[in-house]
PDB file of C-alpha atoms and ligand atoms in Angstrom:
ATOM      1  CA  MET A   1      97.479 138.364  92.870  1.00  0.00           C
ATOM      2  CA  SER A   2      94.702 136.323  94.774  1.00  0.00           C
ATOM      3  CA  LEU A   3      92.154 134.686  92.745  1.00  0.00           C
ATOM      4  CA  ALA A   4      88.615 136.252  92.452  1.00  0.00           C
ATOM      5  CA  ASN A   5      86.053 133.799  92.243  1.00  0.00           C
ATOM      6  CA  ASN A   6      84.958 134.690  88.610  1.00  0.00           C
ATOM      7  CA  GLU A   7      84.881 132.784  85.576  1.00  0.00           C
ATOM      8  CA  LEU A   8      87.077 134.510  83.801  1.00  0.00           C
ATOM      9  CA  ASN A   9      90.086 134.063  85.881  1.00  0.00           C
ATOM     10  CA  LEU A  10      89.185 130.207  86.024  1.00  0.00           C
ATOM     11  CA  HIS A  11      89.126 130.298  82.169  1.00  0.00           C
ATOM     12  CA  ALA A  12      92.494 132.024  81.989  1.00  0.00           C
ATOM     13  CA  LEU A  13      93.639 129.139  84.393  1.00  0.00           C
ATOM     14  CA  ALA A  14      92.315 126.575  82.224  1.00  0.00           C
ATOM     15  CA  GLU A  15      93.906 128.269  79.144  1.00  0.00           C
ATOM     16  CA  LEU A  16      97.184 128.098  81.062  1.00  0.00           C
ATOM     17  CA  VAL A  17      97.429 124.145  82.025  1.00  0.00           C
ATOM     18  CA  ASP A  18      95.952 123.431  78.889  1.00  0.00           C
ATOM     19  CA  ASN A  19      98.457 125.269  76.842  1.00  0.00           C
ATOM     20  CA  ALA A  20     101.221 123.601  78.807  1.00  0.00           C
ATOM     21  CA  ALA A  21      99.774 120.176  78.040  1.00  0.00           C
ATOM     22  CA  HIS A  22      99.365 120.872  74.704  1.00  0.00           C
ATOM     23  CA  LYS A  23     102.887 122.210  74.124  1.00  0.00           C
ATOM     24  CA  ALA A  24     104.668 120.372  76.488  1.00  0.00           C
ATOM     25  CA  GLN A  25     105.979 123.136  78.452  1.00  0.00           C
ATOM     26  CA  ALA A  26     106.192 122.972  82.413  1.00  0.00           C
ATOM     27  CA  ILE A  27     104.356 126.164  84.400  1.00  0.00           C
ATOM     28  CA  ALA A  28     104.842 127.123  88.068  1.00  0.00           C
ATOM     29  CA  GLN A  29     102.291 125.623  90.259  1.00  0.00           C
ATOM     30  CA  LEU A  30      98.985 127.694  90.290  1.00  0.00           C
ATOM     31  CA  SER A  31      99.166 127.563  94.104  1.00  0.00           C
ATOM     32  CA  ALA A  32     102.857 128.953  93.936  1.00  0.00           C
ATOM     33  CA  GLN A  33     101.778 131.862  91.680  1.00  0.00           C
ATOM     34  CA  GLY A  34      99.343 133.037  94.429  1.00  0.00           C
ATOM     35  CA  GLU A  35      96.321 131.291  93.113  1.00  0.00           C
ATOM     36  CA  SER A  36      94.525 129.957  96.134  1.00  0.00           C
ATOM     37  CA  LEU A  37      91.770 127.741  94.401  1.00  0.00           C
ATOM     38  CA  SER A  38      89.197 125.655  96.369  1.00  0.00           C
ATOM     39  CA  LEU A  39      89.174 122.059  95.475  1.00  0.00           C
ATOM     40  CA  GLU A  40      85.600 123.025  93.591  1.00  0.00           C
ATOM     41  CA  GLN A  41      87.256 125.612  91.755  1.00  0.00           C
ATOM     42  CA  ALA A  42      90.106 123.367  90.493  1.00  0.00           C
ATOM     43  CA  TYR A  43      87.457 121.143  89.429  1.00  0.00           C
ATOM     44  CA  LYS A  44      85.934 123.743  87.553  1.00  0.00           C
ATOM     45  CA  VAL A  45      89.342 124.684  85.815  1.00  0.00           C
ATOM     46  CA  GLN A  46      89.655 121.031  84.984  1.00  0.00           C
ATOM     47  CA  ASP A  47      86.241 121.081  83.384  1.00  0.00           C
ATOM     48  CA  LEU A  48      87.119 124.102  81.242  1.00  0.00           C
ATOM     49  CA  SER A  49      90.536 122.690  80.226  1.00  0.00           C
ATOM     50  CA  VAL A  50      88.904 119.389  79.243  1.00  0.00           C
ATOM     51  CA  ALA A  51      86.295 121.479  77.350  1.00  0.00           C
ATOM     52  CA  ARG A  52      89.392 123.038  75.326  1.00  0.00           C
ATOM     53  CA  ARG A  53      90.302 119.604  74.399  1.00  0.00           C
ATOM     54  CA  ILE A  54      86.693 118.806  73.278  1.00  0.00           C
ATOM     55  CA  SER A  55      86.673 121.577  71.222  1.00  0.00           C
ATOM     56  CA  ARG A  56      89.740 120.536  69.519  1.00  0.00           C
ATOM     57  CA  GLY A  57      88.261 117.478  68.530  1.00  0.00           C
ATOM     58  CA  GLU A  58      89.184 115.162  71.223  1.00  0.00           C
ATOM     59  CA  LYS A  59      86.547 112.658  72.512  1.00  0.00           C
ATOM     60  CA  GLN A  60      86.154 111.776  76.354  1.00  0.00           C
ATOM     61  CA  VAL A  61      86.565 107.942  76.474  1.00  0.00           C
ATOM     62  CA  GLY A  62      86.436 107.339  80.354  1.00  0.00           C
ATOM     63  CA  ILE A  63      87.883 108.799  83.763  1.00  0.00           C
ATOM     64  CA  LYS A  64      90.752 108.121  85.907  1.00  0.00           C
ATOM     65  CA  MET A  65      90.854 107.826  89.742  1.00  0.00           C
ATOM     66  CA  GLY A  66      93.956 108.953  91.378  1.00  0.00           C
ATOM     67  CA  PHE A  67      95.607 108.575  94.642  1.00  0.00           C
ATOM     68  CA  THR A  68      93.519 105.385  95.326  1.00  0.00           C
ATOM     69  CA  SER A  69      96.710 103.754  97.088  1.00  0.00           C
ATOM     70  CA  ARG A  70      98.850 104.858  99.870  1.00  0.00           C
ATOM     71  CA  ALA A  71     101.922 104.163  97.671  1.00  0.00           C
ATOM     72  CA  LYS A  72     100.696 107.236  95.564  1.00  0.00           C
ATOM     73  CA  MET A  73      99.665 109.490  98.184  1.00  0.00           C
ATOM     74  CA  ILE A  74     103.065 109.035  99.881  1.00  0.00           C
ATOM     75  CA  GLN A  75     105.032 109.599  96.846  1.00  0.00           C
ATOM     76  CA  MET A  76     103.226 112.784  95.679  1.00  0.00           C
ATOM     77  CA  GLY A  77     102.579 113.931  99.356  1.00  0.00           C
ATOM     78  CA  VAL A  78      98.677 114.326  99.120  1.00  0.00           C
ATOM     79  CA  GLU A  79      95.780 112.512 101.174  1.00  0.00           C
ATOM     80  CA  ASP A  80      92.811 112.530  99.003  1.00  0.00           C
ATOM     81  CA  MET A  81      91.330 110.657  96.012  1.00  0.00           C
ATOM     82  CA  ILE A  82      91.061 112.604  92.695  1.00  0.00           C
ATOM     83  CA  TRP A  83      89.731 112.188  89.500  1.00  0.00           C
ATOM     84  CA  GLY A  84      89.595 113.351  85.771  1.00  0.00           C
ATOM     85  CA  PRO A  85      88.559 112.445  82.281  1.00  0.00           C
ATOM     86  CA  LEU A  86      90.248 110.540  79.934  1.00  0.00           C
ATOM     87  CA  THR A  87      90.384 111.569  76.047  1.00  0.00           C
ATOM     88  CA  ASP A  88      90.941 109.351  72.914  1.00  0.00           C
ATOM     89  CA  GLN A  89      94.106 111.283  72.403  1.00  0.00           C
ATOM     90  CA  MET A  90      95.590 109.956  75.558  1.00  0.00           C
ATOM     91  CA  PHE A  91      95.167 106.554  74.145  1.00  0.00           C
ATOM     92  CA  ILE A  92      98.527 104.592  73.289  1.00  0.00           C
ATOM     93  CA  GLU A  93      97.957 101.515  71.321  1.00  0.00           C
ATOM     94  CA  GLU A  94      98.819  98.289  73.002  1.00  0.00           C
ATOM     95  CA  GLY A  95     102.577  97.259  72.072  1.00  0.00           C
ATOM     96  CA  GLY A  96     103.011 100.753  70.385  1.00  0.00           C
ATOM     97  CA  GLU A  97     105.533 103.302  70.311  1.00  0.00           C
ATOM     98  CA  VAL A  98     105.209 106.547  72.333  1.00  0.00           C
ATOM     99  CA  SER A  99     107.782 109.204  72.042  1.00  0.00           C
ATOM    100  CA  LEU A 100     109.007 111.187  75.062  1.00  0.00           C
ATOM    101  CA  GLU A 101     108.695 114.427  72.972  1.00  0.00           C
ATOM    102  CA  ARG A 102     105.176 114.557  73.866  1.00  0.00           C
ATOM    103  CA  PHE A 103     105.560 115.136  77.460  1.00  0.00           C
ATOM    104  CA  ILE A 104     107.518 117.147  79.941  1.00  0.00           C
ATOM    105  CA  HIS A 105     108.829 114.795  82.601  1.00  0.00           C
ATOM    106  CA  PRO A 106     106.451 111.565  82.035  1.00  0.00           C
ATOM    107  CA  ARG A 107     106.114 108.787  84.421  1.00  0.00           C
ATOM    108  CA  VAL A 108     104.446 105.625  84.122  1.00  0.00           C
ATOM    109  CA  GLU A 109     102.461 103.464  86.648  1.00  0.00           C
ATOM    110  CA  PRO A 110     100.672 100.142  86.737  1.00  0.00           C
ATOM    111  CA  GLU A 111      96.844 100.058  86.896  1.00  0.00           C
ATOM    112  CA  ILE A 112      93.665  97.859  86.258  1.00  0.00           C
ATOM    113  CA  ALA A 113      91.179  99.305  83.678  1.00  0.00           C
ATOM    114  CA  PHE A 114      87.301  98.520  83.630  1.00  0.00           C
ATOM    115  CA  LEU A 115      85.152  98.809  80.775  1.00  0.00           C
ATOM    116  CA  LEU A 116      81.401  99.390  81.574  1.00  0.00           C
ATOM    117  CA  ASN A 117      78.452  97.690  80.017  1.00  0.00           C
ATOM    118  CA  LYS A 118      75.853 100.088  81.671  1.00  0.00           C
ATOM    119  CA  PRO A 119      75.964 103.614  82.869  1.00  0.00           C
ATOM    120  CA  LEU A 120      77.013 104.045  86.321  1.00  0.00           C
ATOM    121  CA  SER A 121      76.500 107.121  88.500  1.00  0.00           C
ATOM    122  CA  GLY A 122      76.032 108.270  92.186  1.00  0.00           C
ATOM    123  CA  ASN A 123      76.107 106.018  95.301  1.00  0.00           C
ATOM    124  CA  VAL A 124      76.392 102.055  94.236  1.00  0.00           C
ATOM    125  CA  THR A 125      77.395  99.112  96.028  1.00  0.00           C
ATOM    126  CA  LEU A 126      80.491  97.123  95.235  1.00  0.00           C
ATOM    127  CA  ALA A 127      77.749  94.699  93.653  1.00  0.00           C
ATOM    128  CA  GLU A 128      76.223  97.067  91.465  1.00  0.00           C
ATOM    129  CA  ALA A 129      79.572  98.252  90.426  1.00  0.00           C
ATOM    130  CA  MET A 130      80.568  94.951  89.444  1.00  0.00           C
ATOM    131  CA  ALA A 131      77.375  94.059  87.526  1.00  0.00           C
ATOM    132  CA  ALA A 132      78.178  97.137  85.363  1.00  0.00           C
ATOM    133  CA  VAL A 133      81.658  95.669  84.096  1.00  0.00           C
ATOM    134  CA  GLU A 134      81.780  94.167  80.711  1.00  0.00           C
ATOM    135  CA  ALA A 135      85.704  93.564  80.995  1.00  0.00           C
ATOM    136  CA  VAL A 136      88.699  94.199  82.967  1.00  0.00           C
ATOM    137  CA  ALA A 137      92.332  94.418  81.787  1.00  0.00           C
ATOM    138  CA  PRO A 138      95.668  95.351  83.140  1.00  0.00           C
ATOM    139  CA  ALA A 139      96.687  99.071  82.224  1.00  0.00           C
ATOM    140  CA  LEU A 140      99.518 101.381  82.301  1.00  0.00           C
ATOM    141  CA  GLU A 141      99.059 105.234  82.840  1.00  0.00           C
ATOM    142  CA  VAL A 142     101.507 107.988  81.729  1.00  0.00           C
ATOM    143  CA  ILE A 143     101.234 110.929  83.899  1.00  0.00           C
ATOM    144  CA  ASP A 144     102.865 114.265  83.315  1.00  0.00           C
ATOM    145  CA  SER A 145     102.367 116.992  85.681  1.00  0.00           C
ATOM    146  CA  ARG A 146     102.349 120.120  83.614  1.00  0.00           C
ATOM    147  CA  TYR A 147     104.022 121.708  87.063  1.00  0.00           C
ATOM    148  CA  ASP A 148     107.819 122.561  87.336  1.00  0.00           C
ATOM    149  CA  ASN A 149     109.482 119.623  89.127  1.00  0.00           C
ATOM    150  CA  PHE A 150     106.172 117.403  89.053  1.00  0.00           C
ATOM    151  CA  LYS A 151     105.146 119.296  92.374  1.00  0.00           C
ATOM    152  CA  PHE A 152     101.636 120.323  93.108  1.00  0.00           C
ATOM    153  CA  SER A 153      99.000 120.751  95.669  1.00  0.00           C
ATOM    154  CA  LEU A 154      95.646 118.777  95.509  1.00  0.00           C
ATOM    155  CA  GLU A 155      94.109 121.549  93.998  1.00  0.00           C
ATOM    156  CA  ASP A 156      96.950 122.315  91.490  1.00  0.00           C
ATOM    157  CA  VAL A 157      96.752 118.548  90.334  1.00  0.00           C
ATOM    158  CA  VAL A 158      93.104 118.457  90.093  1.00  0.00           C
ATOM    159  CA  ALA A 159      93.032 121.835  87.974  1.00  0.00           C
ATOM    160  CA  ASP A 160      95.846 119.891  85.682  1.00  0.00           C
ATOM    161  CA  ASN A 161      93.381 117.355  85.033  1.00  0.00           C
ATOM    162  CA  CYS A 162      95.191 114.925  87.387  1.00  0.00           C
ATOM    163  CA  SER A 163      98.522 114.901  85.149  1.00  0.00           C
ATOM    164  CA  SER A 164      96.554 112.513  82.787  1.00  0.00           C
ATOM    165  CA  SER A 165      98.775 112.249  79.674  1.00  0.00           C
ATOM    166  CA  GLY A 166      98.356 108.898  78.156  1.00  0.00           C
ATOM    167  CA  PHE A 167      97.072 105.124  78.919  1.00  0.00           C
ATOM    168  CA  THR A 168      97.216 101.695  77.329  1.00  0.00           C
ATOM    169  CA  ILE A 169      95.285  98.666  77.941  1.00  0.00           C
ATOM    170  CA  GLY A 170      96.071  95.031  77.614  1.00  0.00           C
ATOM    171  CA  ALA A 171      93.716  92.317  76.211  1.00  0.00           C
ATOM    172  CA  TRP A 172      90.306  92.548  78.044  1.00  0.00           C
ATOM    173  CA  GLN A 173      89.314  89.742  80.205  1.00  0.00           C
ATOM    174  CA  ALA A 174      85.810  88.534  81.167  1.00  0.00           C
ATOM    175  CA  PRO A 175      85.178  90.253  84.645  1.00  0.00           C
ATOM    176  CA  ASP A 176      85.141  86.882  86.668  1.00  0.00           C
ATOM    177  CA  ALA A 177      88.638  87.107  88.306  1.00  0.00           C
ATOM    178  CA  ASN A 178      88.735  88.076  91.743  1.00  0.00           C
ATOM    179  CA  LEU A 179      90.686  91.210  91.712  1.00  0.00           C
ATOM    180  CA  ALA A 180      91.192  91.816  95.447  1.00  0.00           C
ATOM    181  CA  ASN A 181      94.959  90.669  95.675  1.00  0.00           C
ATOM    182  CA  LEU A 182      96.573  90.385  92.059  1.00  0.00           C
ATOM    183  CA  GLY A 183     100.239  90.596  92.024  1.00  0.00           C
ATOM    184  CA  MET A 184     101.305  93.434  89.886  1.00  0.00           C
ATOM    185  CA  VAL A 185     104.759  93.588  88.342  1.00  0.00           C
ATOM    186  CA  MET A 186     105.919  96.819  86.215  1.00  0.00           C
ATOM    187  CA  GLU A 187     109.216  95.982  84.189  1.00  0.00           C
ATOM    188  CA  PHE A 188     111.630  98.197  82.197  1.00  0.00           C
ATOM    189  CA  ASP A 189     113.221  96.178  79.620  1.00  0.00           C
ATOM    190  CA  GLY A 190     112.336  93.017  81.492  1.00  0.00           C
ATOM    191  CA  LYS A 191     113.633  94.107  85.007  1.00  0.00           C
ATOM    192  CA  ALA A 192     111.217  94.877  87.870  1.00  0.00           C
ATOM    193  CA  VAL A 193     111.012  98.330  88.734  1.00  0.00           C
ATOM    194  CA  GLN A 194     107.467  98.739  90.728  1.00  0.00           C
ATOM    195  CA  ILE A 195     106.274  95.747  92.379  1.00  0.00           C
ATOM    196  CA  GLY A 196     102.957  95.896  94.227  1.00  0.00           C
ATOM    197  CA  SER A 197      99.308  94.194  94.522  1.00  0.00           C
ATOM    198  CA  SER A 198      95.727  95.258  93.412  1.00  0.00           C
ATOM    199  CA  ALA A 199      94.943  95.331  97.143  1.00  0.00           C
ATOM    200  CA  ALA A 200      96.912  98.741  97.449  1.00  0.00           C
ATOM    201  CA  ILE A 201      94.006 100.323  95.360  1.00  0.00           C
ATOM    202  CA  LEU A 202      91.608 100.764  98.225  1.00  0.00           C
ATOM    203  CA  GLY A 203      91.681  97.065  99.254  1.00  0.00           C
ATOM    204  CA  ASN A 204      89.948  96.270  95.855  1.00  0.00           C
ATOM    205  CA  PRO A 205      89.965  98.032  92.579  1.00  0.00           C
ATOM    206  CA  TYR A 206      86.333  97.412  92.380  1.00  0.00           C
ATOM    207  CA  ARG A 207      85.878  99.953  95.260  1.00  0.00           C
ATOM    208  CA  SER A 208      87.711 102.410  93.054  1.00  0.00           C
ATOM    209  CA  LEU A 209      85.029 101.963  90.503  1.00  0.00           C
ATOM    210  CA  ALA A 210      82.117 102.519  92.891  1.00  0.00           C
ATOM    211  CA  ALA A 211      84.128 105.659  94.010  1.00  0.00           C
ATOM    212  CA  ALA A 212      84.287 106.837  90.451  1.00  0.00           C
ATOM    213  CA  ALA A 213      80.503 106.603  89.977  1.00  0.00           C
ATOM    214  CA  ARG A 214      80.094 108.290  93.097  1.00  0.00           C
ATOM    215  CA  VAL A 215      82.036 111.324  92.165  1.00  0.00           C
ATOM    216  CA  ALA A 216      80.694 111.425  88.889  1.00  0.00           C
ATOM    217  CA  GLY A 217      77.519 111.583  90.229  1.00  0.00           C
ATOM    218  CA  GLU A 218      78.324 114.344  92.942  1.00  0.00           C
ATOM    219  CA  ALA A 219      79.849 116.348  89.631  1.00  0.00           C
ATOM    220  CA  GLY A 220      76.109 115.605  88.088  1.00  0.00           C
ATOM    221  CA  LYS A 221      77.413 113.460  85.754  1.00  0.00           C
ATOM    222  CA  THR A 222      77.093 109.757  84.344  1.00  0.00           C
ATOM    223  CA  LEU A 223      79.608 107.352  83.225  1.00  0.00           C
ATOM    224  CA  PRO A 224      78.271 106.024  79.892  1.00  0.00           C
ATOM    225  CA  ALA A 225      78.188 102.294  78.963  1.00  0.00           C
ATOM    226  CA  GLY A 226      81.502 101.931  76.794  1.00  0.00           C
ATOM    227  CA  SER A 227      83.233 104.201  79.478  1.00  0.00           C
ATOM    228  CA  ILE A 228      86.646 102.972  80.552  1.00  0.00           C
ATOM    229  CA  VAL A 229      87.553 103.675  84.065  1.00  0.00           C
ATOM    230  CA  LEU A 230      91.266 103.484  85.342  1.00  0.00           C
ATOM    231  CA  ALA A 231      91.256 102.423  89.201  1.00  0.00           C
ATOM    232  CA  GLY A 232      94.530 104.203  90.061  1.00  0.00           C
ATOM    233  CA  ALA A 233      98.273 103.180  90.488  1.00  0.00           C
ATOM    234  CA  SER A 234      98.919 100.395  92.761  1.00  0.00           C
ATOM    235  CA  THR A 235     102.705 101.539  93.351  1.00  0.00           C
ATOM    236  CA  ALA A 236     104.568 104.670  93.046  1.00  0.00           C
ATOM    237  CA  ALA A 237     105.237 105.864  89.429  1.00  0.00           C
ATOM    238  CA  GLN A 238     108.362 105.138  87.627  1.00  0.00           C
ATOM    239  CA  ALA A 239     110.019 108.123  85.295  1.00  0.00           C
ATOM    240  CA  MET A 240     109.939 107.065  81.934  1.00  0.00           C
ATOM    241  CA  THR A 241     113.364 106.882  80.275  1.00  0.00           C
ATOM    242  CA  PRO A 242     114.287 106.746  76.506  1.00  0.00           C
ATOM    243  CA  ASN A 243     114.488 103.695  74.526  1.00  0.00           C
ATOM    244  CA  THR A 244     112.820 101.249  76.984  1.00  0.00           C
ATOM    245  CA  HIS A 245     110.207  98.585  76.837  1.00  0.00           C
ATOM    246  CA  VAL A 246     107.566  98.928  79.618  1.00  0.00           C
ATOM    247  CA  ARG A 247     105.590  95.908  80.485  1.00  0.00           C
ATOM    248  CA  LEU A 248     103.047  95.225  83.580  1.00  0.00           C
ATOM    249  CA  VAL A 249     102.296  91.688  84.334  1.00  0.00           C
ATOM    250  CA  CYS A 250      99.251  91.404  86.501  1.00  0.00           C
ATOM    251  CA  GLU A 251      98.529  87.964  87.703  1.00  0.00           C
ATOM    252  CA  GLY A 252      95.319  86.426  86.344  1.00  0.00           C
ATOM    253  CA  LEU A 253      95.050  89.181  84.028  1.00  0.00           C
ATOM    254  CA  GLY A 254      97.931  89.369  81.691  1.00  0.00           C
ATOM    255  CA  VAL A 255     100.087  92.011  80.347  1.00  0.00           C
ATOM    256  CA  ALA A 256      99.881  95.499  79.075  1.00  0.00           C
ATOM    257  CA  GLU A 257     103.088  96.862  77.381  1.00  0.00           C
ATOM    258  CA  PHE A 258     104.543  99.880  75.123  1.00  0.00           C
ATOM    259  CA  ASN A 259     107.701 100.733  73.991  1.00  0.00           C
ATOM    260  CA  ILE A 260     109.220 104.397  74.719  1.00  0.00           C
ATOM    261  CA  LYS A 261     111.421 106.071  72.178  1.00  0.00           C
TER     262      LYS A 261
HETATM  263  C1  LIG B 301      98.333 112.487  89.894  1.00  0.00           C
HETATM  264  C2  LIG B 301      97.657 111.368  89.229  1.00  0.00           C
HETATM  265  C3  LIG B 301      97.307 110.339  90.333  1.00  0.00           C
HETATM  266  C4  LIG B 301      97.279 107.723  90.324  1.00  0.00           C
HETATM  267  O1  LIG B 301      96.924 106.649  89.592  1.00  0.00           O
HETATM  268  O2  LIG B 301      97.199 107.834  91.572  1.00  0.00           O
HETATM  269  C5  LIG B 301      97.195 109.265  89.436  1.00  0.00           C
HETATM  270  C6  LIG B 301     100.115 112.417  89.796  1.00  0.00           C
HETATM  271  O3  LIG B 301     100.389 111.612  90.454  1.00  0.00           O
HETATM  272  O4  LIG B 301     100.756 113.144  89.136  1.00  0.00           O
HETATM  273  O5  LIG B 301      97.110 109.068  88.440  1.00  0.00           O
HETATM  274 MG1  LIG B 302      97.201 106.833  87.656  1.00  0.00          MG
END
């Protein structure tokens, strides 16, 4: 089946990925099903699937950037930065518990989160991006591709809301720290499983924030004050295992942690 460029098919694909996420049941990659989506169509599917979440009562609380580090691009075999909305349903209380049953084949990755105190949209300088930050925090993101074997094309993963599934945020810090090169160690039960630096995130996580403003602007959107922005993982993601304490220790920013059951 080849994809006709009409709304109806995009709605059907949005329903497909949304149901897969909602029921935690994997589906074949859209590209493997003969659906050749353009990147623009993929973002439209993402938009429509997020609209389904909103209609179920979820609220958008921010956005996440993806593939902002070489480590992630290499792990997943893609070359471009992506982005997608975060909703309140994805929020994992810091130090709380998360059940593997909610997911298909979840992975966790170390991130840095920003909290905005001013709206951001369009082309902004690094200084403007920094001036819009109320607070910064270490964060962990749970990603769970809805596709079989966690395999996808760039368009597939965009349509699947960039694998977004969960996130937890450590204690917010004043944004006065220099974020350009902070050591980031992600531990499972106290043992380091991924080690990196915030420098891996576009050379400086604030660049990811500026990129978030730009892509939001290109999509005709604004990141409102109060938004959370996840800058993207600094290392490869790690498969989640049962009964595990996950902790990110980020130099100068502190920790973010949760328990997998
Ligand atoms: C897509 C999401 C990428 C990141 O931080 O780079 C991402 C995926 O890897 O499944 O969240
Ligand atoms: Mg991520």
